[in-house]
Short mmCIF file of C-alpha atoms in Angstrom, two decimals:
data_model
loop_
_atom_site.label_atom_id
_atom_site.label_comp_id
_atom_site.label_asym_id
_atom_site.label_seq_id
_atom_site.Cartn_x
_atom_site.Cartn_y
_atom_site.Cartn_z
CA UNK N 1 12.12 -54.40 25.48
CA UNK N 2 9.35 -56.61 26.49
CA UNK N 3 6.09 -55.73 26.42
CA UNK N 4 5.23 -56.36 30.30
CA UNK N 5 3.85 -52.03 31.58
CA UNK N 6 6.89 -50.25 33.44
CA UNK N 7 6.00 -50.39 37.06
CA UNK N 8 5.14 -46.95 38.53
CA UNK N 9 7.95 -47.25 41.15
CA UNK N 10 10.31 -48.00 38.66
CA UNK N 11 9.83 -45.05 36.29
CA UNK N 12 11.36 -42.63 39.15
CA UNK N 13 14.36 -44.83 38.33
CA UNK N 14 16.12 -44.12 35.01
CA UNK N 15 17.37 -48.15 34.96
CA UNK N 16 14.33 -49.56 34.07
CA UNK N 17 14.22 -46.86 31.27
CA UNK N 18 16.03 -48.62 29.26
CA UNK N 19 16.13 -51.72 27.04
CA UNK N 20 18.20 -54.23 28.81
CA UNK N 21 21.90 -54.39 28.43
CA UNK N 22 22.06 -50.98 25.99
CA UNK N 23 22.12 -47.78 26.62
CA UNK N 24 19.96 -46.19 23.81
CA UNK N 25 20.19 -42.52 25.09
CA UNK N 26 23.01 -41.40 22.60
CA UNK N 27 21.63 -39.61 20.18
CA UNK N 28 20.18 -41.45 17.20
CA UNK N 29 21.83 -41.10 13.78
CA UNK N 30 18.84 -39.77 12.12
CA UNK N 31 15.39 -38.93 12.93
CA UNK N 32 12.87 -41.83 13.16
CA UNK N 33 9.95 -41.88 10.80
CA UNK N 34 7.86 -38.97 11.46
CA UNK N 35 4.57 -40.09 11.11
CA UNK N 36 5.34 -42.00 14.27
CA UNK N 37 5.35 -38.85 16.35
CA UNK N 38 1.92 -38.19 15.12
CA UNK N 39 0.87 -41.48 16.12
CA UNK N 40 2.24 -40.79 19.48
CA UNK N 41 0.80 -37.61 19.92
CA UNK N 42 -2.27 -38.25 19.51
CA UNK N 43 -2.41 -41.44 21.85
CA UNK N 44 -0.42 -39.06 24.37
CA UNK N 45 -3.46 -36.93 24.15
CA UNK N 46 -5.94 -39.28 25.03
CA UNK N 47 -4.14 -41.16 26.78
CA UNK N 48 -5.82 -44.13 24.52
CA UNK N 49 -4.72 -46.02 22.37
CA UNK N 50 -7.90 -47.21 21.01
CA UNK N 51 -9.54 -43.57 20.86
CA UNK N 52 -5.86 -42.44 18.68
CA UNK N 53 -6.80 -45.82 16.77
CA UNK N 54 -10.21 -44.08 15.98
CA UNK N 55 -8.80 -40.23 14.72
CA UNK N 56 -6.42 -41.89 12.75
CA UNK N 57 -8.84 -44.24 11.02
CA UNK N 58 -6.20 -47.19 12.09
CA UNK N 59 -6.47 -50.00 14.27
CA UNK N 60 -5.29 -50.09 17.81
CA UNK N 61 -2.74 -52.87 16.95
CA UNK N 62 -1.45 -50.47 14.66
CA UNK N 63 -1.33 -48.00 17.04
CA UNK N 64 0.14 -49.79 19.79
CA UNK N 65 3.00 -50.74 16.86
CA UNK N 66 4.14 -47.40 16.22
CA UNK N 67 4.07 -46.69 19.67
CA UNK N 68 6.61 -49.83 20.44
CA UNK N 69 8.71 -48.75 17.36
CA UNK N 70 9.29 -45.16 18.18
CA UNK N 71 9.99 -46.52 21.90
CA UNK N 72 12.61 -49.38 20.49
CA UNK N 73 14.42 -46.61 18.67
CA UNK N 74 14.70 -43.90 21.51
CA UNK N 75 15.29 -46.73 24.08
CA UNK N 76 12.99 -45.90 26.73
CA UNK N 77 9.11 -46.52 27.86
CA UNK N 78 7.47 -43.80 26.61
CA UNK N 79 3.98 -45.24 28.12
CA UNK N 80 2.64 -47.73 30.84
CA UNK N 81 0.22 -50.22 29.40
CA UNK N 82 -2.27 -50.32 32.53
CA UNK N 83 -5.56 -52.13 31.69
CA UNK N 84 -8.26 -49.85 30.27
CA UNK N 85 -6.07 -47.00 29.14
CA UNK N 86 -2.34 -46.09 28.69
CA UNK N 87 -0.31 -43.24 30.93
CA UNK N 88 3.00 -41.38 29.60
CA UNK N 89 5.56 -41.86 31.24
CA UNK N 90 7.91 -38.82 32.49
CA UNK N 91 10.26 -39.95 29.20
CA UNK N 92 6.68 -39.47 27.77
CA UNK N 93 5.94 -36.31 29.11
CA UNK N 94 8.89 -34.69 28.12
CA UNK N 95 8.83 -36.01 24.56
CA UNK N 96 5.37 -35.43 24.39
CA UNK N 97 5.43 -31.55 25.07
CA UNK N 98 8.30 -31.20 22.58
CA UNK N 99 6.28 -32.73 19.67
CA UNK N 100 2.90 -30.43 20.72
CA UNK N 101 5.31 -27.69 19.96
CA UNK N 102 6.88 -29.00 16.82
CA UNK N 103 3.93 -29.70 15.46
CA UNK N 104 2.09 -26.23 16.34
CA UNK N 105 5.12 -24.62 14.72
CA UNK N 106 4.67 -26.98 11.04
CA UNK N 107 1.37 -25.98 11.59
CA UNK N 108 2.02 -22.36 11.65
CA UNK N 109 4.36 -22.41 8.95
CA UNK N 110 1.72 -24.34 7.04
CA UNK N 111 -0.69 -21.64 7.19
CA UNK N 112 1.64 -18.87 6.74
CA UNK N 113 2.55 -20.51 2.95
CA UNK N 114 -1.21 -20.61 2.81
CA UNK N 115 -1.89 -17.28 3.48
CA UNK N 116 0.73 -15.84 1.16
CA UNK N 117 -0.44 -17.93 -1.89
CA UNK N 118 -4.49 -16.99 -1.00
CA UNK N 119 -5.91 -13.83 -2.78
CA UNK N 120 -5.73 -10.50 -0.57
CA UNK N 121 -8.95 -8.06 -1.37
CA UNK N 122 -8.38 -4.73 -0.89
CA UNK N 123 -10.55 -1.93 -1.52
CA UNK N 124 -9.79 1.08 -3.36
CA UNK N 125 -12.56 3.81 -3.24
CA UNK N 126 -11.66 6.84 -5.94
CA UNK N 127 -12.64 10.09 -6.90
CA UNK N 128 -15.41 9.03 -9.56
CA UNK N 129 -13.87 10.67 -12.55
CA UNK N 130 -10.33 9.66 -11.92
CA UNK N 131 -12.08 5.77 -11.43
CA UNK N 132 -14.02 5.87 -14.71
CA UNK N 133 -11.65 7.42 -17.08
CA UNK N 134 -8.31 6.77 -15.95
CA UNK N 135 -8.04 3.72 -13.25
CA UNK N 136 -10.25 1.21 -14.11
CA UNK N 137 -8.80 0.57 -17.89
CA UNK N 138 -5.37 -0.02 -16.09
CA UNK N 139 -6.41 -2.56 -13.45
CA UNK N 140 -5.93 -5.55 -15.14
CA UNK N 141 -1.95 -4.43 -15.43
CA UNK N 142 -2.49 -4.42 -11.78
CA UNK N 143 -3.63 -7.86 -12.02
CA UNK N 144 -1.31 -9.46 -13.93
CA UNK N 145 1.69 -8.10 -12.42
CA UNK N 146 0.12 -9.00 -8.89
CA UNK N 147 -1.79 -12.55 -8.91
CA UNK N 148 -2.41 -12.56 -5.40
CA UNK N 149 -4.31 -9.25 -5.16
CA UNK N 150 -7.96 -8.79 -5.46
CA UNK N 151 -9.23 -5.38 -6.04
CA UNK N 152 -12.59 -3.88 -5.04
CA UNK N 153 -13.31 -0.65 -6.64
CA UNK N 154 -15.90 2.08 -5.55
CA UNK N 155 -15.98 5.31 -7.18
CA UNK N 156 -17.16 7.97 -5.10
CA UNK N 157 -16.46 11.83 -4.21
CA UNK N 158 -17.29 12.39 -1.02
CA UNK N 159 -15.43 12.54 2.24
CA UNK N 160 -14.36 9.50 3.23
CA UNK N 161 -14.26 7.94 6.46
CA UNK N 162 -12.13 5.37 7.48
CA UNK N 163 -13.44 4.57 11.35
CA UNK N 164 -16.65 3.47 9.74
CA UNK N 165 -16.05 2.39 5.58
CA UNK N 166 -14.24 -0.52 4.71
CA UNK N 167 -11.59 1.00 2.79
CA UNK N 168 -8.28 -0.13 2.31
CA UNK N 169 -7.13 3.36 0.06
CA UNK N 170 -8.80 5.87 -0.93
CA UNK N 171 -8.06 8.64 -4.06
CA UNK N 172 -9.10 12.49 -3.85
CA UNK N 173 -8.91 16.00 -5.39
CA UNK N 174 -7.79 18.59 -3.03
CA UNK N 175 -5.06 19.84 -1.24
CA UNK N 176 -5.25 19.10 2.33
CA UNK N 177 -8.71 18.40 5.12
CA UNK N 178 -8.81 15.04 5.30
CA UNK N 179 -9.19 14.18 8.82
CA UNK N 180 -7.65 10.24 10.50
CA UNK N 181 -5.81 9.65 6.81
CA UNK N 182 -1.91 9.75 6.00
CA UNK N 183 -2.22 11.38 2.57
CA UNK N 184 0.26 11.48 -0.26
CA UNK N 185 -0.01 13.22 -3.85
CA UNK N 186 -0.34 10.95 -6.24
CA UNK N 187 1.42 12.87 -8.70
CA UNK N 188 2.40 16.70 -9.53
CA UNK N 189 -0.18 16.88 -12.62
CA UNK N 190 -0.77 20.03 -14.69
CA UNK N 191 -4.17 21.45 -16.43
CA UNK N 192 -4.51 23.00 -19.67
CA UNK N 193 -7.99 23.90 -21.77
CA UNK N 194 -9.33 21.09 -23.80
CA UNK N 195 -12.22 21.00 -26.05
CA UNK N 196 -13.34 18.82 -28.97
CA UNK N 197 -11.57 19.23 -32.25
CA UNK N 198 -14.68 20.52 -33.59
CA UNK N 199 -15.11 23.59 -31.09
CA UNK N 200 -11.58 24.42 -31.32
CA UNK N 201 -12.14 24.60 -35.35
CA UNK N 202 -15.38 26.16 -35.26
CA UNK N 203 -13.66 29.42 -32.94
CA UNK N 204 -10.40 29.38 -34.50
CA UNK N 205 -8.86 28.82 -31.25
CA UNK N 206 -5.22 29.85 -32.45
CA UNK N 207 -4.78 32.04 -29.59
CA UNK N 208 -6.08 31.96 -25.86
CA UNK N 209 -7.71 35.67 -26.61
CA UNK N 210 -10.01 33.95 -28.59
CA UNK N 211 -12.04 32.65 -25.88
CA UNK N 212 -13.86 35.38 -25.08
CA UNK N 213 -17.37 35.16 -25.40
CA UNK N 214 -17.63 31.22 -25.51
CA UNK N 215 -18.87 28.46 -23.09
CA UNK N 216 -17.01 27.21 -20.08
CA UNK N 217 -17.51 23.97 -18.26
CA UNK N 218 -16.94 23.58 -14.82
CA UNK N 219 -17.43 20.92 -12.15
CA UNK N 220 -19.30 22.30 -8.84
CA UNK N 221 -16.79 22.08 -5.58
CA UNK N 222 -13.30 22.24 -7.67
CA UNK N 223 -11.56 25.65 -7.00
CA UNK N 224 -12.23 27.87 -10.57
CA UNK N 225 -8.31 28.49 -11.66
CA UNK N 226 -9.13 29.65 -15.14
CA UNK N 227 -7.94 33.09 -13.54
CA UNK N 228 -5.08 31.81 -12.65
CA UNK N 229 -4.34 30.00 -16.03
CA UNK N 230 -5.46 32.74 -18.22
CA UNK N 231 -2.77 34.91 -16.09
CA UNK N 232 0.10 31.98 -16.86
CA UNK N 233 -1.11 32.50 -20.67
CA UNK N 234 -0.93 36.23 -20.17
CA UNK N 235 -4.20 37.10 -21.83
CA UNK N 236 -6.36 39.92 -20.06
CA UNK N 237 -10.14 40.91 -20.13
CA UNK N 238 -11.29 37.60 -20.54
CA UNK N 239 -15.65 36.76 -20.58
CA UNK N 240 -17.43 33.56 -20.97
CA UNK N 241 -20.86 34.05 -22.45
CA UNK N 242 -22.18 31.42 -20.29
CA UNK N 243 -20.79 28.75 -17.85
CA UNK N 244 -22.46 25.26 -17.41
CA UNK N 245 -21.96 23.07 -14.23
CA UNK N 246 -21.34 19.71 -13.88
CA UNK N 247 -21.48 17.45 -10.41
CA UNK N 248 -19.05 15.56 -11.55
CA UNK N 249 -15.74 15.86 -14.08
CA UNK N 250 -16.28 12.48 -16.01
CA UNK N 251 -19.94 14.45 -17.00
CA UNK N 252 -18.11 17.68 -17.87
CA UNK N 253 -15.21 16.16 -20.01
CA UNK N 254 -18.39 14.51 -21.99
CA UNK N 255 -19.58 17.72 -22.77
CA UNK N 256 -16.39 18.91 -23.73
CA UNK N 257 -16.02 15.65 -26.38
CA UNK N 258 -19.59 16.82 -27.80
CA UNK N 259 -18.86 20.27 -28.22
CA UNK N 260 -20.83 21.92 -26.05
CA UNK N 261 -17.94 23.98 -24.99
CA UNK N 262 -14.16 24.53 -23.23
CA UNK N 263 -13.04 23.00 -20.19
CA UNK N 264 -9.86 23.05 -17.99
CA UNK N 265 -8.87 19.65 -17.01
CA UNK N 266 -5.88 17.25 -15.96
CA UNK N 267 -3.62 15.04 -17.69
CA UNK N 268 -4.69 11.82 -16.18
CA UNK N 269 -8.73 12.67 -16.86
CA UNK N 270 -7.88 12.81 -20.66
CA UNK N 271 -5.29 10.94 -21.64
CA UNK N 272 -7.45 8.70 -23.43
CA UNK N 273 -9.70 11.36 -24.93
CA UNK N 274 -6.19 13.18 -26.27
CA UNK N 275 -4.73 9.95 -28.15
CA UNK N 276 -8.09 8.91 -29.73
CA UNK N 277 -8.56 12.62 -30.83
CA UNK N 278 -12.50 13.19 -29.05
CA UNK N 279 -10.75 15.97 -27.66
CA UNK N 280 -7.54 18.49 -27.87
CA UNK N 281 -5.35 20.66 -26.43
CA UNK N 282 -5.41 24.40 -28.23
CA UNK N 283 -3.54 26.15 -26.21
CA UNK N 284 0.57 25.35 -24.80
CA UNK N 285 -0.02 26.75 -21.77
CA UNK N 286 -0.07 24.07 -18.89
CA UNK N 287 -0.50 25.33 -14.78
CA UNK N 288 0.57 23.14 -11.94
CA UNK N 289 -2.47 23.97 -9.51
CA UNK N 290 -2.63 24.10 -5.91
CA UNK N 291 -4.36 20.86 -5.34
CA UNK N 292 -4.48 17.33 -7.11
CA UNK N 293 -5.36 14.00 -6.53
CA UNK N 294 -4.08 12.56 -3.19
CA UNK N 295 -3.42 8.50 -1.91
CA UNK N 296 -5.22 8.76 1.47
CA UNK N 297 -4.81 5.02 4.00
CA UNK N 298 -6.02 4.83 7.30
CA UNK N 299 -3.59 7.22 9.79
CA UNK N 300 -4.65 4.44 13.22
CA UNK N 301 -3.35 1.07 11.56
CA UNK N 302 -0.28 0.03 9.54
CA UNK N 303 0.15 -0.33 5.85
CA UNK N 304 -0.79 -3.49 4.63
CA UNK N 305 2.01 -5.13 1.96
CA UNK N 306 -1.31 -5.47 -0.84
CA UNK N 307 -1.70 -2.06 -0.15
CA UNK N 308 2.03 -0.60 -0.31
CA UNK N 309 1.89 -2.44 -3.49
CA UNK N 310 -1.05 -0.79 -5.13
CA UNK N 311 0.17 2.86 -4.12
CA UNK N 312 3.35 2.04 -5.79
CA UNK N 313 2.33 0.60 -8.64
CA UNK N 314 -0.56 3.48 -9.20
CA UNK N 315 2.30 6.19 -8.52
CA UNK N 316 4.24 4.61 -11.45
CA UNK N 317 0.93 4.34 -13.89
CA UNK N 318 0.38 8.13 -13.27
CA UNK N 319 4.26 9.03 -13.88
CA UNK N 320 3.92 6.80 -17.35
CA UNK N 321 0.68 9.00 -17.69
CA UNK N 322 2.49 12.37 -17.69
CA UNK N 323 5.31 11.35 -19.59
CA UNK N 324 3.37 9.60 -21.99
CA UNK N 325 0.76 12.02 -22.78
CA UNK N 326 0.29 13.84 -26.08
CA UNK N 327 1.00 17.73 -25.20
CA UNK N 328 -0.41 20.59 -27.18
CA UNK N 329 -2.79 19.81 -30.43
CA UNK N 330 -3.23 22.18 -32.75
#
């Protein structure tokens, strides 16, 4: 192939294509280096040899070298050499809308292995007691077993609203209400009494008739079901002396630990509390209630795979939760 540009008449004929004497169109054997198609790619887009030379941080000659080697091995003119600037060919054309693509697809494989090695951050925003004494101590499980998950946690217990709060997954007590979310119980839980181990020694609590006349604790906005458990205990004619009211359960279950009285509260809120002893079950008696702590995601977008993977794994910390839990303490 000399080095004398293709005339423009000539490149509507497929002769002049080719080096003299050979016909180079079989195809080749094996690929030719690739770093040549960059090369050529980039002088095809600016039609420059000179301003390729430039992005490349080569010289032109080296340019121009590539270009002749990747045209020696295909056999054809892939560009005519006019005097300020180069112009592809129709060889060039073709070949040159071919590599575009190739290379936009290694690109986007590229940054698909990126994105599935880069942390995903997903925000979890629970019910405040559940957060404090139950969730947050098992995060770093979470963590471990998932290296490519980043977890934001809020703890609040208020409605949440997923057309306007950046929430990936959110955790509440109740039964049903919650308007845009696809909700899921997290797990069927039971509650029971618990109180410190001093309160339950100080009233004998041997039986459930001996609460009459004591303290209960209560959070403000969950549905009173000590009616409903004293019935499952079959005890009648029941009276607290007084009842104190807590905005929040985590605030309640403290009073509990200090003594200040009796409280009715679920497995996963004092599972801790129960194997270090602050506090104790007196009574067998457990009641499934009517509502529990619910998974809510947005209802208007798909689940995300970070996400899918944090409502399993939390589903399968609670189940370890029940089945793991100390029962009755007396």
């Amino acid at each position: 192939m000399s080095g004398a540009p293709v005339p423009d008449s000539a490149d509507a004929d497929l002769a002049p294509q080719r080096v003299a004497g050979k016909d180079r169109r079989r195809p080749p054997p094996r690929l030719p280096p690739l770093n040549l198609f960059r090369t050529f790619e980039c002088a095809a887009r600016h039609g420059s040899f000179r301003t390729a030379a430039a992005e490349l941080c080569v010289t032109p000659s080296a340019v121009s070298q590539q270009i002749r080697q990747l045209e020696d091995y295909l056999g054809v003119w892939l560009f005519r050499r006019l005097t300020r600037r180069v112009e592809l060919t129709r060889d060039g054309m073709r070949l040159a809308t071919s590599v575009r693509e190739a290379i936009a697809m290694l690109s986007a494989a590229c940054e698909n292995v990126i994105a599935a090695d880069a942390p995903t951050m997903i925000c979890v925003n629970a019910a405040s007691a559940l957060a404090s004494r139950w969730l947050v101590s098992r995060l770093k499980d979470f963590m471990e077993a998932h290296h490519n998950i980043r977890v934001m946690l809020q703890a609040a217990s208020d409605e949440v609203d997923f057309r306007r709060q950046d929430v990936d997954i959110a955790i509440r007590w109740g039964s049903c209400g919650w308007n845009g979310a696809v909700a899921e119980r997290l797990i069927d839980d039971v509650i029971s009494p618990v109180c410190s181990p001093d309160f339950r020694d100080r009233n004998r609590l041997t039986d459930p008739a001996r609460l009459h006349g004591l303290t209960q604790l209560h959070t403000v906005g969950i549905g009173n079901t000590w009616s409903d458990w004293l019935a499952a205990a079959g005890v009648n004619g029941i009276a607290f002396r007084d009842v104190l009211y807590f905005s929040d359960a985590s605030l309640m279950l403290e009073a509990a630990a200090q003594g200040q009285g009796i409280c009715l509260a679920t497995t996963l809120l004092v599972q801790d509390d129960l194997r270090s002893g602050r506090l104790v079950r007196p009574f067998r008696t457990e009641l499934a209630p009517a509502e529990g702590y619910h998974l809510l995601v947005d209802a208007r977008h798909g689940e995300r795979p970070a996400v899918a993977a944090f409502r399993a794994w939390i589903r399968e910390e609670a189940r370890q939760t029940l089945v793991g839990e100390p029962r009755h303490r007396h």
